[in-house]
mmCIF file with all atom_site columns, C-alpha atoms in Angstrom:
data_model
loop_
_atom_site.group_PDB
_atom_site.id
_atom_site.type_symbol
_atom_site.label_atom_id
_atom_site.label_alt_id
_atom_site.label_comp_id
_atom_site.label_asym_id
_atom_site.label_entity_id
_atom_site.label_seq_id
_atom_site.pdbx_PDB_ins_code
_atom_site.Cartn_x
_atom_site.Cartn_y
_atom_site.Cartn_z
_atom_site.occupancy
_atom_site.B_iso_or_equiv
_atom_site.pdbx_formal_charge
_atom_site.auth_seq_id
_atom_site.auth_comp_id
_atom_site.auth_asym_id
_atom_site.auth_atom_id
_atom_site.pdbx_PDB_model_num
ATOM 1   C CA . MET A 1 1   ? -0.506  -73.291 -49.448 1.00 49.00 ? 1   MET A CA 1
ATOM 2   C CA . THR A 1 2   ? -3.521  -73.053 -47.145 1.00 49.00 ? 2   THR A CA 1
ATOM 3   C CA . ASP A 1 3   ? -5.249  -69.763 -46.424 1.00 50.00 ? 3   ASP A CA 1
ATOM 4   C CA . ILE A 1 4   ? -5.178  -69.199 -42.653 1.00 52.00 ? 4   ILE A CA 1
ATOM 5   C CA . SER A 1 5   ? -8.558  -67.427 -42.554 1.00 53.00 ? 5   SER A CA 1
ATOM 6   C CA . VAL A 1 6   ? -10.251 -70.333 -44.318 1.00 48.00 ? 6   VAL A CA 1
ATOM 7   C CA . THR A 1 7   ? -8.583  -72.803 -41.965 1.00 53.00 ? 7   THR A CA 1
ATOM 8   C CA . ALA A 1 8   ? -9.685  -70.816 -38.925 1.00 51.00 ? 8   ALA A CA 1
ATOM 9   C CA . ALA A 1 9   ? -13.245 -70.525 -40.244 1.00 51.00 ? 9   ALA A CA 1
ATOM 10  C CA . GLN A 1 10  ? -13.431 -74.222 -41.032 1.00 56.00 ? 10  GLN A CA 1
ATOM 11  C CA . ASP A 1 11  ? -11.979 -75.070 -37.621 1.00 56.00 ? 11  ASP A CA 1
ATOM 12  C CA . ASP A 1 12  ? -15.261 -73.965 -36.002 1.00 58.00 ? 12  ASP A CA 1
ATOM 13  C CA . GLY A 1 13  ? -13.808 -73.895 -32.497 1.00 60.00 ? 13  GLY A CA 1
ATOM 14  C CA . LYS A 1 14  ? -12.077 -77.289 -32.626 1.00 66.00 ? 14  LYS A CA 1
ATOM 15  C CA . LEU A 1 15  ? -8.745  -75.734 -31.713 1.00 61.00 ? 15  LEU A CA 1
ATOM 16  C CA . LEU A 1 16  ? -10.121 -74.302 -28.469 1.00 60.00 ? 16  LEU A CA 1
ATOM 17  C CA . ARG A 1 17  ? -11.709 -77.630 -27.602 1.00 68.00 ? 17  ARG A CA 1
ATOM 18  C CA . ASN A 1 18  ? -8.319  -79.298 -27.899 1.00 77.00 ? 18  ASN A CA 1
ATOM 19  C CA . ALA A 1 19  ? -7.315  -80.315 -24.370 1.00 78.00 ? 19  ALA A CA 1
ATOM 20  C CA . ARG A 1 20  ? -3.679  -79.256 -24.746 1.00 81.00 ? 20  ARG A CA 1
ATOM 21  C CA . VAL A 1 21  ? -4.542  -75.842 -26.109 1.00 82.00 ? 21  VAL A CA 1
ATOM 22  C CA . ARG A 1 22  ? -7.074  -75.247 -23.325 1.00 79.00 ? 22  ARG A CA 1
ATOM 23  C CA . TRP A 1 23  ? -4.537  -76.369 -20.729 1.00 80.00 ? 23  TRP A CA 1
ATOM 24  C CA . LEU A 1 24  ? -1.824  -74.064 -22.121 1.00 85.00 ? 24  LEU A CA 1
ATOM 25  C CA . THR A 1 25  ? -4.057  -71.021 -22.502 1.00 84.00 ? 25  THR A CA 1
ATOM 26  C CA . GLU A 1 26  ? -5.483  -71.453 -19.012 1.00 82.00 ? 26  GLU A CA 1
ATOM 27  C CA . ARG A 1 27  ? -2.009  -71.753 -17.468 1.00 85.00 ? 27  ARG A CA 1
ATOM 28  C CA . PHE A 1 28  ? -0.674  -68.790 -19.421 1.00 90.00 ? 28  PHE A CA 1
ATOM 29  C CA . GLY A 1 29  ? -3.683  -66.678 -18.460 1.00 87.00 ? 29  GLY A CA 1
ATOM 30  C CA . ARG A 1 30  ? -3.275  -67.577 -14.803 1.00 88.00 ? 30  ARG A CA 1
ATOM 31  C CA . PHE A 1 31  ? 0.436   -66.757 -15.028 1.00 92.00 ? 31  PHE A CA 1
ATOM 32  C CA . CYS A 1 32  ? -0.314  -63.309 -16.481 1.00 91.00 ? 32  CYS A CA 1
ATOM 33  C CA . VAL A 1 33  ? -2.835  -62.470 -13.761 1.00 91.00 ? 33  VAL A CA 1
ATOM 34  C CA . ALA A 1 34  ? -0.636  -63.824 -10.955 1.00 93.00 ? 34  ALA A CA 1
ATOM 35  C CA . PHE A 1 35  ? 2.397   -61.956 -12.297 1.00 94.00 ? 35  PHE A CA 1
ATOM 36  C CA . LEU A 1 36  ? 0.524   -58.662 -11.985 1.00 93.00 ? 36  LEU A CA 1
ATOM 37  C CA . PHE A 1 37  ? 0.020   -59.148 -8.242  1.00 94.00 ? 37  PHE A CA 1
ATOM 38  C CA . ILE A 1 38  ? 3.404   -60.749 -7.514  1.00 94.00 ? 38  ILE A CA 1
ATOM 39  C CA . ASP A 1 39  ? 5.246   -57.959 -9.321  1.00 94.00 ? 39  ASP A CA 1
ATOM 40  C CA . ALA A 1 40  ? 3.254   -55.328 -7.425  1.00 92.00 ? 40  ALA A CA 1
ATOM 41  C CA . ALA A 1 41  ? 4.232   -56.983 -4.128  1.00 92.00 ? 41  ALA A CA 1
ATOM 42  C CA . ARG A 1 42  ? 7.869   -57.059 -5.270  1.00 92.00 ? 42  ARG A CA 1
ATOM 43  C CA . TYR A 1 43  ? 7.677   -53.322 -5.955  1.00 92.00 ? 43  TYR A CA 1
ATOM 44  C CA . HIS A 1 44  ? 6.185   -52.619 -2.524  1.00 90.00 ? 44  HIS A CA 1
ATOM 45  C CA . VAL A 1 45  ? 9.050   -54.498 -0.835  1.00 89.00 ? 45  VAL A CA 1
ATOM 46  C CA . SER A 1 46  ? 11.654  -52.329 -2.571  1.00 91.00 ? 46  SER A CA 1
ATOM 47  C CA . PRO A 1 47  ? 12.860  -49.343 -0.519  1.00 90.00 ? 47  PRO A CA 1
ATOM 48  C CA . HIS A 1 48  ? 11.425  -46.771 -2.938  1.00 91.00 ? 48  HIS A CA 1
ATOM 49  C CA . GLY A 1 49  ? 8.115   -48.611 -3.308  1.00 90.00 ? 49  GLY A CA 1
ATOM 50  C CA . TRP A 1 50  ? 7.736   -49.090 0.435   1.00 92.00 ? 50  TRP A CA 1
ATOM 51  C CA . VAL A 1 51  ? 8.199   -45.382 1.214   1.00 93.00 ? 51  VAL A CA 1
ATOM 52  C CA . ALA A 1 52  ? 6.011   -44.223 -1.685  1.00 92.00 ? 52  ALA A CA 1
ATOM 53  C CA . THR A 1 53  ? 3.176   -46.606 -0.852  1.00 90.00 ? 53  THR A CA 1
ATOM 54  C CA . LEU A 1 54  ? 3.268   -45.790 2.868   1.00 91.00 ? 54  LEU A CA 1
ATOM 55  C CA . GLY A 1 55  ? 3.120   -42.087 2.005   1.00 91.00 ? 55  GLY A CA 1
ATOM 56  C CA . ASP A 1 56  ? 0.096   -42.661 -0.233  1.00 88.00 ? 56  ASP A CA 1
ATOM 57  C CA . MET A 1 57  ? -1.621  -44.750 2.437   1.00 90.00 ? 57  MET A CA 1
ATOM 58  C CA . GLN A 1 58  ? -1.003  -42.114 5.115   1.00 90.00 ? 58  GLN A CA 1
ATOM 59  C CA . ALA A 1 59  ? -2.337  -39.402 2.797   1.00 88.00 ? 59  ALA A CA 1
ATOM 60  C CA . ARG A 1 60  ? -5.523  -41.455 2.299   1.00 86.00 ? 60  ARG A CA 1
ATOM 61  C CA . GLY A 1 61  ? -5.982  -41.886 6.058   1.00 88.00 ? 61  GLY A CA 1
ATOM 62  C CA . VAL A 1 62  ? -5.376  -45.643 6.223   1.00 89.00 ? 62  VAL A CA 1
ATOM 63  C CA . PRO A 1 63  ? -5.074  -46.627 9.903   1.00 90.00 ? 63  PRO A CA 1
ATOM 64  C CA . VAL A 1 64  ? -1.760  -48.307 10.808  1.00 92.00 ? 64  VAL A CA 1
ATOM 65  C CA . PRO A 1 65  ? -0.436  -48.165 7.224   1.00 90.00 ? 65  PRO A CA 1
ATOM 66  C CA . GLU A 1 66  ? 2.664   -50.300 7.912   1.00 92.00 ? 66  GLU A CA 1
ATOM 67  C CA . VAL A 1 67  ? 0.571   -53.228 9.138   1.00 94.00 ? 67  VAL A CA 1
ATOM 68  C CA . ALA A 1 68  ? -2.011  -52.738 6.386   1.00 92.00 ? 68  ALA A CA 1
ATOM 69  C CA . LEU A 1 69  ? 0.706   -52.766 3.721   1.00 92.00 ? 69  LEU A CA 1
ATOM 70  C CA . ILE A 1 70  ? 2.326   -55.930 5.096   1.00 93.00 ? 70  ILE A CA 1
ATOM 71  C CA . VAL A 1 71  ? -1.036  -57.719 5.309   1.00 93.00 ? 71  VAL A CA 1
ATOM 72  C CA . ALA A 1 72  ? -1.962  -56.576 1.789   1.00 92.00 ? 72  ALA A CA 1
ATOM 73  C CA . MET A 1 73  ? 1.363   -57.743 0.344   1.00 93.00 ? 73  MET A CA 1
ATOM 74  C CA . ILE A 1 74  ? 1.148   -61.150 2.017   1.00 94.00 ? 74  ILE A CA 1
ATOM 75  C CA . ALA A 1 75  ? -2.495  -61.649 1.034   1.00 94.00 ? 75  ALA A CA 1
ATOM 76  C CA . SER A 1 76  ? -2.020  -60.638 -2.594  1.00 94.00 ? 76  SER A CA 1
ATOM 77  C CA . THR A 1 77  ? 1.138   -62.736 -2.969  1.00 95.00 ? 77  THR A CA 1
ATOM 78  C CA . LEU A 1 78  ? -0.375  -65.867 -1.407  1.00 96.00 ? 78  LEU A CA 1
ATOM 79  C CA . LEU A 1 79  ? -3.577  -65.551 -3.426  1.00 96.00 ? 79  LEU A CA 1
ATOM 80  C CA . ALA A 1 80  ? -1.609  -64.969 -6.637  1.00 96.00 ? 80  ALA A CA 1
ATOM 81  C CA . LEU A 1 81  ? 0.577   -68.017 -5.954  1.00 95.00 ? 81  LEU A CA 1
ATOM 82  C CA . ALA A 1 82  ? -2.524  -70.109 -5.223  1.00 94.00 ? 82  ALA A CA 1
ATOM 83  C CA . LEU A 1 83  ? -4.021  -68.996 -8.531  1.00 92.00 ? 83  LEU A CA 1
ATOM 84  C CA . LEU A 1 84  ? -0.762  -69.675 -10.366 1.00 91.00 ? 84  LEU A CA 1
ATOM 85  C CA . PHE A 1 85  ? -0.293  -73.184 -8.970  1.00 91.00 ? 85  PHE A CA 1
ATOM 86  C CA . GLY A 1 86  ? -3.955  -74.177 -9.107  1.00 86.00 ? 86  GLY A CA 1
ATOM 87  C CA . ILE A 1 87  ? -4.615  -74.339 -5.372  1.00 88.00 ? 87  ILE A CA 1
ATOM 88  C CA . ARG A 1 88  ? -8.305  -73.560 -4.813  1.00 88.00 ? 88  ARG A CA 1
ATOM 89  C CA . GLU A 1 89  ? -8.212  -71.507 -7.999  1.00 88.00 ? 89  GLU A CA 1
ATOM 90  C CA . ARG A 1 90  ? -11.700 -70.070 -7.857  1.00 90.00 ? 90  ARG A CA 1
ATOM 91  C CA . TRP A 1 91  ? -11.332 -69.015 -4.250  1.00 92.00 ? 91  TRP A CA 1
ATOM 92  C CA . ALA A 1 92  ? -7.974  -67.439 -5.097  1.00 93.00 ? 92  ALA A CA 1
ATOM 93  C CA . ALA A 1 93  ? -9.519  -65.506 -8.007  1.00 93.00 ? 93  ALA A CA 1
ATOM 94  C CA . LEU A 1 94  ? -12.393 -64.346 -5.794  1.00 94.00 ? 94  LEU A CA 1
ATOM 95  C CA . GLY A 1 95  ? -9.936  -63.348 -3.062  1.00 95.00 ? 95  GLY A CA 1
ATOM 96  C CA . LEU A 1 96  ? -7.890  -61.327 -5.534  1.00 95.00 ? 96  LEU A CA 1
ATOM 97  C CA . ALA A 1 97  ? -11.087 -59.706 -6.827  1.00 95.00 ? 97  ALA A CA 1
ATOM 98  C CA . LEU A 1 98  ? -12.049 -58.687 -3.280  1.00 95.00 ? 98  LEU A CA 1
ATOM 99  C CA . TYR A 1 99  ? -8.504  -57.465 -2.638  1.00 94.00 ? 99  TYR A CA 1
ATOM 100 C CA . THR A 1 100 ? -8.524  -55.425 -5.863  1.00 94.00 ? 100 THR A CA 1
ATOM 101 C CA . ALA A 1 101 ? -11.907 -53.864 -5.109  1.00 93.00 ? 101 ALA A CA 1
ATOM 102 C CA . SER A 1 102 ? -10.980 -52.898 -1.550  1.00 92.00 ? 102 SER A CA 1
ATOM 103 C CA . VAL A 1 103 ? -7.563  -51.471 -2.439  1.00 90.00 ? 103 VAL A CA 1
ATOM 104 C CA . SER A 1 104 ? -9.036  -49.581 -5.371  1.00 90.00 ? 104 SER A CA 1
ATOM 105 C CA . CYS A 1 105 ? -11.766 -47.992 -3.265  1.00 87.00 ? 105 CYS A CA 1
ATOM 106 C CA . VAL A 1 106 ? -9.274  -46.880 -0.609  1.00 86.00 ? 106 VAL A CA 1
ATOM 107 C CA . MET A 1 107 ? -6.370  -45.774 -2.791  1.00 86.00 ? 107 MET A CA 1
ATOM 108 C CA . TYR A 1 108 ? -8.081  -44.481 -5.957  1.00 86.00 ? 108 TYR A CA 1
ATOM 109 C CA . ASN A 1 109 ? -11.524 -43.381 -4.777  1.00 82.00 ? 109 ASN A CA 1
ATOM 110 C CA . PRO A 1 110 ? -12.936 -41.473 -7.758  1.00 78.00 ? 110 PRO A CA 1
ATOM 111 C CA . PHE A 1 111 ? -15.155 -39.395 -5.462  1.00 79.00 ? 111 PHE A CA 1
ATOM 112 C CA . ALA A 1 112 ? -12.262 -38.080 -3.359  1.00 76.00 ? 112 ALA A CA 1
ATOM 113 C CA . GLY A 1 113 ? -11.125 -35.567 -5.990  1.00 74.00 ? 113 GLY A CA 1
ATOM 114 C CA . LEU A 1 114 ? -7.721  -37.183 -6.531  1.00 73.00 ? 114 LEU A CA 1
ATOM 115 C CA . GLY A 1 115 ? -7.572  -36.206 -10.188 1.00 81.00 ? 115 GLY A CA 1
ATOM 116 C CA . TYR A 1 116 ? -7.660  -37.893 -13.558 1.00 85.00 ? 116 TYR A CA 1
ATOM 117 C CA . GLY A 1 117 ? -4.712  -40.214 -12.852 1.00 83.00 ? 117 GLY A CA 1
ATOM 118 C CA . ALA A 1 118 ? -6.513  -41.755 -9.885  1.00 82.00 ? 118 ALA A CA 1
ATOM 119 C CA . LEU A 1 119 ? -9.646  -42.181 -11.995 1.00 87.00 ? 119 LEU A CA 1
ATOM 120 C CA . VAL A 1 120 ? -7.664  -44.060 -14.653 1.00 90.00 ? 120 VAL A CA 1
ATOM 121 C CA . LEU A 1 121 ? -6.140  -46.336 -11.996 1.00 87.00 ? 121 LEU A CA 1
ATOM 122 C CA . PHE A 1 122 ? -9.570  -46.888 -10.456 1.00 90.00 ? 122 PHE A CA 1
ATOM 123 C CA . LEU A 1 123 ? -11.066 -47.865 -13.828 1.00 91.00 ? 123 LEU A CA 1
ATOM 124 C CA . LYS A 1 124 ? -8.106  -50.175 -14.486 1.00 92.00 ? 124 LYS A CA 1
ATOM 125 C CA . ASP A 1 125 ? -8.810  -51.896 -11.180 1.00 91.00 ? 125 ASP A CA 1
ATOM 126 C CA . VAL A 1 126 ? -12.509 -52.179 -12.055 1.00 92.00 ? 126 VAL A CA 1
ATOM 127 C CA . CYS A 1 127 ? -11.471 -54.006 -15.239 1.00 93.00 ? 127 CYS A CA 1
ATOM 128 C CA . ILE A 1 128 ? -9.159  -56.328 -13.294 1.00 93.00 ? 128 ILE A CA 1
ATOM 129 C CA . PHE A 1 129 ? -11.965 -56.937 -10.781 1.00 93.00 ? 129 PHE A CA 1
ATOM 130 C CA . GLY A 1 130 ? -14.328 -57.943 -13.585 1.00 93.00 ? 130 GLY A CA 1
ATOM 131 C CA . ALA A 1 131 ? -11.716 -60.184 -15.189 1.00 90.00 ? 131 ALA A CA 1
ATOM 132 C CA . LEU A 1 132 ? -11.080 -61.925 -11.870 1.00 92.00 ? 132 LEU A CA 1
ATOM 133 C CA . LEU A 1 133 ? -14.799 -62.513 -11.362 1.00 91.00 ? 133 LEU A CA 1
ATOM 134 C CA . THR A 1 134 ? -15.000 -64.016 -14.849 1.00 88.00 ? 134 THR A CA 1
ATOM 135 C CA . LEU A 1 135 ? -11.904 -66.102 -14.191 1.00 86.00 ? 135 LEU A CA 1
ATOM 136 C CA . SER A 1 136 ? -13.376 -67.387 -10.932 1.00 86.00 ? 136 SER A CA 1
ATOM 137 C CA . GLN A 1 137 ? -16.265 -68.895 -12.869 1.00 85.00 ? 137 GLN A CA 1
ATOM 138 C CA . SER A 1 138 ? -14.133 -70.500 -15.565 1.00 78.00 ? 138 SER A CA 1
ATOM 139 C CA . LEU A 1 139 ? -11.708 -72.340 -13.283 1.00 72.00 ? 139 LEU A CA 1
ATOM 140 C CA . GLN A 1 140 ? -12.141 -75.568 -11.353 1.00 64.00 ? 140 GLN A CA 1
ATOM 141 C CA . GLY A 1 141 ? -13.323 -75.829 -7.773  1.00 55.00 ? 141 GLY A CA 1
ATOM 142 C CA . ALA A 1 142 ? -16.361 -73.564 -7.883  1.00 48.00 ? 142 ALA A CA 1
ATOM 143 C CA . PRO A 1 143 ? -17.201 -71.850 -4.603  1.00 50.00 ? 143 PRO A CA 1
ATOM 144 C CA . TRP A 1 144 ? -20.846 -72.163 -5.633  1.00 50.00 ? 144 TRP A CA 1
ATOM 145 C CA . PRO A 1 145 ? -22.541 -74.280 -8.324  1.00 51.00 ? 145 PRO A CA 1
ATOM 146 C CA . ARG A 1 146 ? -23.502 -72.844 -11.693 1.00 52.00 ? 146 ARG A CA 1
ATOM 147 C CA . ARG A 1 147 ? -27.182 -72.593 -12.479 1.00 52.00 ? 147 ARG A CA 1
ATOM 148 C CA . GLY A 1 148 ? -28.778 -73.172 -15.864 1.00 49.00 ? 148 GLY A CA 1
#
């Protein structure tokens, strides 16, 4: 019987260079990220989610919250689907990063005194923002060329 740790150490990264493994991990990663945004949009369409989100947006002073919520749901869903199906993947990841940053600043502004729960949600969105920026550089179709 082969020791797994020895096999992994001797592998020296060959597994991750395997084209099938890279393809599967990239697709699964994109699915996980896209699911986050698609599921959030599904929640916002539900009657409870719609009312709760509109109430939060009105409390934060968002102008025309109904229109803003519809635009946000459409944008996040289309960008998530583009990321999932590989349509301009880097642009989709950058669009989702911009979406995440803007929604986070409006809804969970840590300087507005909204409490610890809002701070946790803001920091979660900062992490998602960073992951999307990293993802935008690892996918095909770069919006700008890499240097060095």
